PDB file of C-alpha atoms in Angstrom:
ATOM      1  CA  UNK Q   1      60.237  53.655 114.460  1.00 85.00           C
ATOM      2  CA  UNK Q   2      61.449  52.440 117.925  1.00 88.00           C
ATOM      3  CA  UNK Q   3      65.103  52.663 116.761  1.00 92.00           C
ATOM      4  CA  UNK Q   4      64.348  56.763 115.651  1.00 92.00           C
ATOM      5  CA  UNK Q   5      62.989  56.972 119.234  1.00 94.00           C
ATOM      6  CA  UNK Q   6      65.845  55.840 120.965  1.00 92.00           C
ATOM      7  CA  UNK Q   7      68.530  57.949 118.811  1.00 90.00           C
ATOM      8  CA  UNK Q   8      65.869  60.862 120.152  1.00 92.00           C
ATOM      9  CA  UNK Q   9      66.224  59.884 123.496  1.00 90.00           C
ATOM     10  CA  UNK Q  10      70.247  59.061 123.244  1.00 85.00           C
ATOM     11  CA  UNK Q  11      70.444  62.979 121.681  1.00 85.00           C
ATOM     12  CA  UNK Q  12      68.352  64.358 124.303  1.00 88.00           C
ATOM     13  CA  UNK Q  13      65.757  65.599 122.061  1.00 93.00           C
ATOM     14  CA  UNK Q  14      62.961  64.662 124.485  1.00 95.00           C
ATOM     15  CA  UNK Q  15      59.880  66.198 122.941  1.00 95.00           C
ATOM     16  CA  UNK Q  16      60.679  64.670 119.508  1.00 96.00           C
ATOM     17  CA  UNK Q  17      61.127  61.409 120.465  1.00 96.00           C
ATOM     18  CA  UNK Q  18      57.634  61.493 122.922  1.00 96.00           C
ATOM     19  CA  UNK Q  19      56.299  62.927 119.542  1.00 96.00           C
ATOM     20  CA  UNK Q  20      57.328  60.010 117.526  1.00 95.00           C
ATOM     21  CA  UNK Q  21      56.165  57.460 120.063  1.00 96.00           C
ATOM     22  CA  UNK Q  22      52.732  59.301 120.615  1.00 96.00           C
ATOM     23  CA  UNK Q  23      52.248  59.492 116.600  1.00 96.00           C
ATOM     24  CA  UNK Q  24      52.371  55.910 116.319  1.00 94.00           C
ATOM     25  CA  UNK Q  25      49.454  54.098 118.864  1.00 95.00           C
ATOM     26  CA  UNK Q  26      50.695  50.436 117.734  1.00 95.00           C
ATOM     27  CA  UNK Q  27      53.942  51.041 119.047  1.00 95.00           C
ATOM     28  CA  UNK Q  28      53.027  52.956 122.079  1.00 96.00           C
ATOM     29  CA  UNK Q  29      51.100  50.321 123.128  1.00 96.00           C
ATOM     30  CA  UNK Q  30      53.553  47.908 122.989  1.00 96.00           C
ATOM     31  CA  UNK Q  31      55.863  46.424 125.605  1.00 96.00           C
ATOM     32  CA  UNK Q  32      58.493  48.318 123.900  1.00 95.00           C
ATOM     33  CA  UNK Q  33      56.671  51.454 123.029  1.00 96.00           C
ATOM     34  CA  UNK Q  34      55.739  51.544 127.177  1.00 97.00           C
ATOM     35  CA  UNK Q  35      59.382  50.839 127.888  1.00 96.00           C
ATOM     36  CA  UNK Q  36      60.209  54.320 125.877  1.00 96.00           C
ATOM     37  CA  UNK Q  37      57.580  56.440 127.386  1.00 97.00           C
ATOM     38  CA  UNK Q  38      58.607  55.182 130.749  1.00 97.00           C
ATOM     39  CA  UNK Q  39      62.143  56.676 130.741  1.00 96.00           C
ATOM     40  CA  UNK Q  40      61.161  59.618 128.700  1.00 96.00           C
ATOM     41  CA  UNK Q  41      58.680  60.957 131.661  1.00 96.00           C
ATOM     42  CA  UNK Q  42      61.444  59.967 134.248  1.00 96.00           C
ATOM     43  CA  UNK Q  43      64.248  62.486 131.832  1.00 94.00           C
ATOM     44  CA  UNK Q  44      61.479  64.961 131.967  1.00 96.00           C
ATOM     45  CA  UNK Q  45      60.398  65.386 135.747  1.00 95.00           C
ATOM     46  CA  UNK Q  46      57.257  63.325 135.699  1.00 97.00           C
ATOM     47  CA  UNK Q  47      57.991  60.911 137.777  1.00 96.00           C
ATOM     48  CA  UNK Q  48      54.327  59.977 139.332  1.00 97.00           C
ATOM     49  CA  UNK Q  49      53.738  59.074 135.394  1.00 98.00           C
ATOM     50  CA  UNK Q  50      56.644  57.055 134.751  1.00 98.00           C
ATOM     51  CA  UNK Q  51      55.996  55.307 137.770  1.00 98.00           C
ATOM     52  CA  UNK Q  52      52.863  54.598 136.699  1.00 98.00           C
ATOM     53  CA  UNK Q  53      53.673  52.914 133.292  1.00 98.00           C
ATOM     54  CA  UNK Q  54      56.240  50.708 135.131  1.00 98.00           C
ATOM     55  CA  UNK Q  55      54.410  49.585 137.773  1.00 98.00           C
ATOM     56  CA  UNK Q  56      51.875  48.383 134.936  1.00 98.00           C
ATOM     57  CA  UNK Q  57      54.695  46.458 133.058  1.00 98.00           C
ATOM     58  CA  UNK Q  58      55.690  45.243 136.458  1.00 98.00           C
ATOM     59  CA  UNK Q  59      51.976  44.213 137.149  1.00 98.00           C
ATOM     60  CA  UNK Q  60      51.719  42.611 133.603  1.00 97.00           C
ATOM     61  CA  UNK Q  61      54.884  40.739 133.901  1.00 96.00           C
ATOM     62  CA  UNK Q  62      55.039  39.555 137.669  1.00 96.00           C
ATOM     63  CA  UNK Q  63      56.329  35.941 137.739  1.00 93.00           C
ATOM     64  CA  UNK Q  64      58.053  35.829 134.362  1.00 93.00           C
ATOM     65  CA  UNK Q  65      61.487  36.735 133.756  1.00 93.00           C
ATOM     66  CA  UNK Q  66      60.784  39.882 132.212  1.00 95.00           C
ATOM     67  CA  UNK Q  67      59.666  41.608 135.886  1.00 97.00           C
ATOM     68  CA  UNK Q  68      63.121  42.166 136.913  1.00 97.00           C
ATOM     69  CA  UNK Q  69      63.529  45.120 133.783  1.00 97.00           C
ATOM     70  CA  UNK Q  70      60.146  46.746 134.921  1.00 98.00           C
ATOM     71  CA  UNK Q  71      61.614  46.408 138.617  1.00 98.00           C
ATOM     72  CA  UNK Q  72      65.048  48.015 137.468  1.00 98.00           C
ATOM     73  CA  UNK Q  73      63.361  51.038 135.719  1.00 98.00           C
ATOM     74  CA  UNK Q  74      61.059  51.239 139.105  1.00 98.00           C
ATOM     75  CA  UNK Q  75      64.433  51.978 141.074  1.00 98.00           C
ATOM     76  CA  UNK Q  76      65.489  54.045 138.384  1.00 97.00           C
ATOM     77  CA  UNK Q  77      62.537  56.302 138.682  1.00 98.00           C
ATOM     78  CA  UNK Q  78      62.977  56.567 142.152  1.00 98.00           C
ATOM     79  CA  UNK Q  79      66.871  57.302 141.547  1.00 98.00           C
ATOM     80  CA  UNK Q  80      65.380  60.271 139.543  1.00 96.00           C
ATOM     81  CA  UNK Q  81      63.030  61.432 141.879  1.00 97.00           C
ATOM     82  CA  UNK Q  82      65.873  61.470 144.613  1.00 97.00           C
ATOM     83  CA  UNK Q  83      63.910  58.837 146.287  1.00 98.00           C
ATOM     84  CA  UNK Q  84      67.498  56.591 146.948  1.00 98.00           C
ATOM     85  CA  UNK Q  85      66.094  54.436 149.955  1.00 98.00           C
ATOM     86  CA  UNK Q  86      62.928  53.432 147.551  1.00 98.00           C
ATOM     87  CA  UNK Q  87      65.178  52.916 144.620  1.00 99.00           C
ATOM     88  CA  UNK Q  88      67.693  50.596 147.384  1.00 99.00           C
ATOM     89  CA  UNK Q  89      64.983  48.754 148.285  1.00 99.00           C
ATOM     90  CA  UNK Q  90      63.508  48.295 144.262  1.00 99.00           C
ATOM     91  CA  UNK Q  91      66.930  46.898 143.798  1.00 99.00           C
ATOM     92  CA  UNK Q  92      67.064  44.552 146.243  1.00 98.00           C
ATOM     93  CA  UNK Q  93      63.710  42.984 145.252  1.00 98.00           C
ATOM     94  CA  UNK Q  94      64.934  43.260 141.305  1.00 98.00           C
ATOM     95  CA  UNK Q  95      68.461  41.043 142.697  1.00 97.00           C
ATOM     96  CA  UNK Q  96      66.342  38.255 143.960  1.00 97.00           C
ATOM     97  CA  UNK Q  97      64.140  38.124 141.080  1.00 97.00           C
ATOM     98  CA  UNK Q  98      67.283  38.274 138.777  1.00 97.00           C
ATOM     99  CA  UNK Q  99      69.151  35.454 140.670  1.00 94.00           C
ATOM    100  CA  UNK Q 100      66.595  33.252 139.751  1.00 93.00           C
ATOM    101  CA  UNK Q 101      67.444  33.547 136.308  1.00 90.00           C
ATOM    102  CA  UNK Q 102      70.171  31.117 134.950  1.00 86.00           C
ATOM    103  CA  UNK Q 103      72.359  33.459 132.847  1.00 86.00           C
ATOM    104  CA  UNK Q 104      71.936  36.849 134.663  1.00 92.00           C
ATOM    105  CA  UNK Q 105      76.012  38.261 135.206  1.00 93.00           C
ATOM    106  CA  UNK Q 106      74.995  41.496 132.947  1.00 95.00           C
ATOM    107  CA  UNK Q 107      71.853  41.832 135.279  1.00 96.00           C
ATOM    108  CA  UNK Q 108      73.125  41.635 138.444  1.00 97.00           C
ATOM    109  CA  UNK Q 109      76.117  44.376 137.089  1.00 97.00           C
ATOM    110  CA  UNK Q 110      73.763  46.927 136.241  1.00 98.00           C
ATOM    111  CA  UNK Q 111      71.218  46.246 139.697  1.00 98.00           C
ATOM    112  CA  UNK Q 112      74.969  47.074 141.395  1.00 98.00           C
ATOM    113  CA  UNK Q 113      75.653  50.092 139.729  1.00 99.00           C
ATOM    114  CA  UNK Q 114      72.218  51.254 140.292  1.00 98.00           C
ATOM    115  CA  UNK Q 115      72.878  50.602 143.799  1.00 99.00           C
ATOM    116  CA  UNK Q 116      76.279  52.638 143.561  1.00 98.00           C
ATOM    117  CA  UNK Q 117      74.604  55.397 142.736  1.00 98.00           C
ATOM    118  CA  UNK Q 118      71.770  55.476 145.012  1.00 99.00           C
ATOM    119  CA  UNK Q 119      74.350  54.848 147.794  1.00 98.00           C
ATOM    120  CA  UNK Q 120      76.801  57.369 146.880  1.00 98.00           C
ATOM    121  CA  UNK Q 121      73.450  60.166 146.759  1.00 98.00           C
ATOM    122  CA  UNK Q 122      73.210  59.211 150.163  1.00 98.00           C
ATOM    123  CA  UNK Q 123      76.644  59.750 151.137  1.00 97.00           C
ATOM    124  CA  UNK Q 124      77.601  55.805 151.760  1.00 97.00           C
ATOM    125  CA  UNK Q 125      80.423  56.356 149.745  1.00 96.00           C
ATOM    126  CA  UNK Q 126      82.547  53.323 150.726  1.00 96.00           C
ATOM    127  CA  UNK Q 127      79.274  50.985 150.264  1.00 98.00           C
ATOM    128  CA  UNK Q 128      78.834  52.536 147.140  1.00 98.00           C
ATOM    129  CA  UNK Q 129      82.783  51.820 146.057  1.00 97.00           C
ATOM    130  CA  UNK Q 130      81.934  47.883 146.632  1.00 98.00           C
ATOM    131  CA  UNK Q 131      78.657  48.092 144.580  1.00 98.00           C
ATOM    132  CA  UNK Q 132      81.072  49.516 141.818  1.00 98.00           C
ATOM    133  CA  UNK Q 133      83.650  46.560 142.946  1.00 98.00           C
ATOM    134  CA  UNK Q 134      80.846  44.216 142.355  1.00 97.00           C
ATOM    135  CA  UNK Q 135      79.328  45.625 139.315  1.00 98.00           C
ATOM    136  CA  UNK Q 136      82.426  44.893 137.903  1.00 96.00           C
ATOM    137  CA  UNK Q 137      83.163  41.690 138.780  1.00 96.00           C
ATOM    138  CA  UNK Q 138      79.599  40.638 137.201  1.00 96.00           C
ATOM    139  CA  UNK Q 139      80.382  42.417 134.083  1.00 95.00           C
ATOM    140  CA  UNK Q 140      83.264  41.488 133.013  1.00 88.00           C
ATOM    141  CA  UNK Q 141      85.487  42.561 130.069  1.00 89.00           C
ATOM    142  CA  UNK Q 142      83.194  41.231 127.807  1.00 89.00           C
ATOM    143  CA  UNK Q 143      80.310  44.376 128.666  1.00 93.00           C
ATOM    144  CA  UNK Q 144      82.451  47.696 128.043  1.00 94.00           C
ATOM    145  CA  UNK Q 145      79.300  49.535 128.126  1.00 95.00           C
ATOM    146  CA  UNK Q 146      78.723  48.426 131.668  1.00 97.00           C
ATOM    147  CA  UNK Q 147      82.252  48.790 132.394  1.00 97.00           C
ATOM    148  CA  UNK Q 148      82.186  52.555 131.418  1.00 98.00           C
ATOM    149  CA  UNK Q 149      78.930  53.364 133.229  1.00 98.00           C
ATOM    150  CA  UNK Q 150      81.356  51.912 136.471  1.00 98.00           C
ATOM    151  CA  UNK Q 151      84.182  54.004 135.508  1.00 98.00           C
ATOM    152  CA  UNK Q 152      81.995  57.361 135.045  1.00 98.00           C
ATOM    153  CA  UNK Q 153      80.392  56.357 138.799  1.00 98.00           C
ATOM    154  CA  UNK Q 154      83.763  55.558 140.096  1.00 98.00           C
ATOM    155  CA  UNK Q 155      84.633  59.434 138.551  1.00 98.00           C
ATOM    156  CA  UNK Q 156      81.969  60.802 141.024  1.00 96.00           C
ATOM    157  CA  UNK Q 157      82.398  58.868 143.644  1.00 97.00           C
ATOM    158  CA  UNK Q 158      86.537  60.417 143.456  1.00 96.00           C
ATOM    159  CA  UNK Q 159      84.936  63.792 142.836  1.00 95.00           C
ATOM    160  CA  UNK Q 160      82.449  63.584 145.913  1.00 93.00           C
ATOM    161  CA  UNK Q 161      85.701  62.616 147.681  1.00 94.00           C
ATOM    162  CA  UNK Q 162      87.403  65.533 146.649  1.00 94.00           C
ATOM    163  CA  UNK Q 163      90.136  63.553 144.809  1.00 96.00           C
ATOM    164  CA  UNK Q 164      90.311  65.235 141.112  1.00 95.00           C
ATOM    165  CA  UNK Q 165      93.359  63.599 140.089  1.00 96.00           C
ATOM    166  CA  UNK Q 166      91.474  60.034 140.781  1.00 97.00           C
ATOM    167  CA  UNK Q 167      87.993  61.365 139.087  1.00 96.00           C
ATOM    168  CA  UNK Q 168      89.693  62.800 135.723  1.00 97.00           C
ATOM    169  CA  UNK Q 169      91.498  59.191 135.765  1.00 98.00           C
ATOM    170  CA  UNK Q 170      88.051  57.215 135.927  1.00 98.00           C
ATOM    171  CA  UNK Q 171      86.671  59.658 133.855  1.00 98.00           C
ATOM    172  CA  UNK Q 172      89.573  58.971 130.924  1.00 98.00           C
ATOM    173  CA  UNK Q 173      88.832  55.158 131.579  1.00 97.00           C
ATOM    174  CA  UNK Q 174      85.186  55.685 130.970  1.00 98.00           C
ATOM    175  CA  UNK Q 175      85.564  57.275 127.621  1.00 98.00           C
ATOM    176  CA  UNK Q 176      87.607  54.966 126.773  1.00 96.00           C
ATOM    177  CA  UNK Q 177      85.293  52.448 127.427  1.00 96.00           C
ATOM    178  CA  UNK Q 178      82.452  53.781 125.994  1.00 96.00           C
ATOM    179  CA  UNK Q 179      84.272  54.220 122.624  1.00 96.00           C
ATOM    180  CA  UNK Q 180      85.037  50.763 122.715  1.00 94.00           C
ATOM    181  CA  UNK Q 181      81.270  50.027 123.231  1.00 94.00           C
ATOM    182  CA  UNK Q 182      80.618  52.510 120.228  1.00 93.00           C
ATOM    183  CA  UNK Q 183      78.906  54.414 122.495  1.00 92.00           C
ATOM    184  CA  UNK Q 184      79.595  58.264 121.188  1.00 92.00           C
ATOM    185  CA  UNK Q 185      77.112  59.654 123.544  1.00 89.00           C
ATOM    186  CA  UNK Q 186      78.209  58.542 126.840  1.00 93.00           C
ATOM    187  CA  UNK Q 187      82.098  59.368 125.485  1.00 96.00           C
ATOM    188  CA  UNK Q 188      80.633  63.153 125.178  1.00 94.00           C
ATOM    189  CA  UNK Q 189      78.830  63.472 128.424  1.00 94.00           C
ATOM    190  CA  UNK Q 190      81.796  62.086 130.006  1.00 97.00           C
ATOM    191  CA  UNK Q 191      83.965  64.564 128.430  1.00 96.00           C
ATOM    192  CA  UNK Q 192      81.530  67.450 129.625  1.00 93.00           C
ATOM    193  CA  UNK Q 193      81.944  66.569 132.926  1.00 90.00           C
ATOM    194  CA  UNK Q 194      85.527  66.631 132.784  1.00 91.00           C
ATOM    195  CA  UNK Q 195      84.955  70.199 132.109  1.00 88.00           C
ATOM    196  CA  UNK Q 196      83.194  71.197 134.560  1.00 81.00           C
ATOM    197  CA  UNK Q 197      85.665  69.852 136.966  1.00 65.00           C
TER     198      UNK Q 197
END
């Protein structure tokens, strides 16, 4: 069930997949189930709701090492909501509770490129670059997935810059790197923004 949800949500095809997860109350219950619903109100402009069902996570989780996710999809709410010095400050409190972790390089890659993108919404473009320097760094070649999500930021932060020759370069790096993480969906919307450039 949770796997049809997710395909849903990776295709875009919202309503279905809150259909799904509403049409099943054992799953929507669940950790998992309120993980889904959390990021499908945040794709659909409820934010208040979304913030809602993470914050209860959060609440349900402080103190273990599970908080740090609930924290993460906090910041991305606020991302969402254009909220970017929230979401800054979500991030920071998700880093500390992720550096107490013992194995947490893949954690503190994605906190950085939330953080890249929060910054370059606010126009900190150069603080944003060395969030994306950093992000990398953590991830390593080993995380192409991360690495792609990167190159797509480092794409926008070039574009914001007005340097198109640099963002269709990132942009070709991305794909590249989400087709080597099997990731067909973030290849696409990569190639979509291409053409809108």
């Amino acid at each position: 069930m949770l796997q049809g949800i997710w395909q849903a949500i990776d295709d875009r095809r919202f309503e279905q997949a809150e259909a799904l997860l509403r049409s099943d109350q054992d799953v929507l219950v669940s950790r998992a189930g309120q993980m889904a619903l959390g990021y499908l109100l945040a794709h659909t402009a409820r934010q208040d709701e979304a913030r809602s069902v993470f914050q209860t996570l959060r609440d349900a989780h402080r103190d273990d090492p599970w908080e740090h996710i609930a924290v993460h999809q906090l910041a991305r709410v606020e991302r969402l909501a254009g909220q970017h010095g929230r979401a800054l400050a979500l991030l920071g409190e998700e880093r500390a509770l992720v550096e107490a972790l013992d194995d947490h390089a893949h954690e503190l890659a994605v906190n950085a490129l939330e953080q890249a993108r929060n910054l370059r919404a606010l126009g900190r473009l150069e603080e944003a670059r060395a969030a994306l320097d950093a992000c990398e760094q953590h991830a390593g070649p080993a995380d192409p997935e991360t690495l792609a999500r990167a190159e797509r930021e480092r794409g926008e932060l070039s574009r914001a810059q007005g340097h198109a020759g640099a963002a269709r370069l990132h942009f070709e790096r991305a794909i590249a790197a989400y087709r080597e993480a099997e990731d067909e969906v973030g290849a696409r919307e990569v190639e979509e923004l291409m053409e809108e450039s």
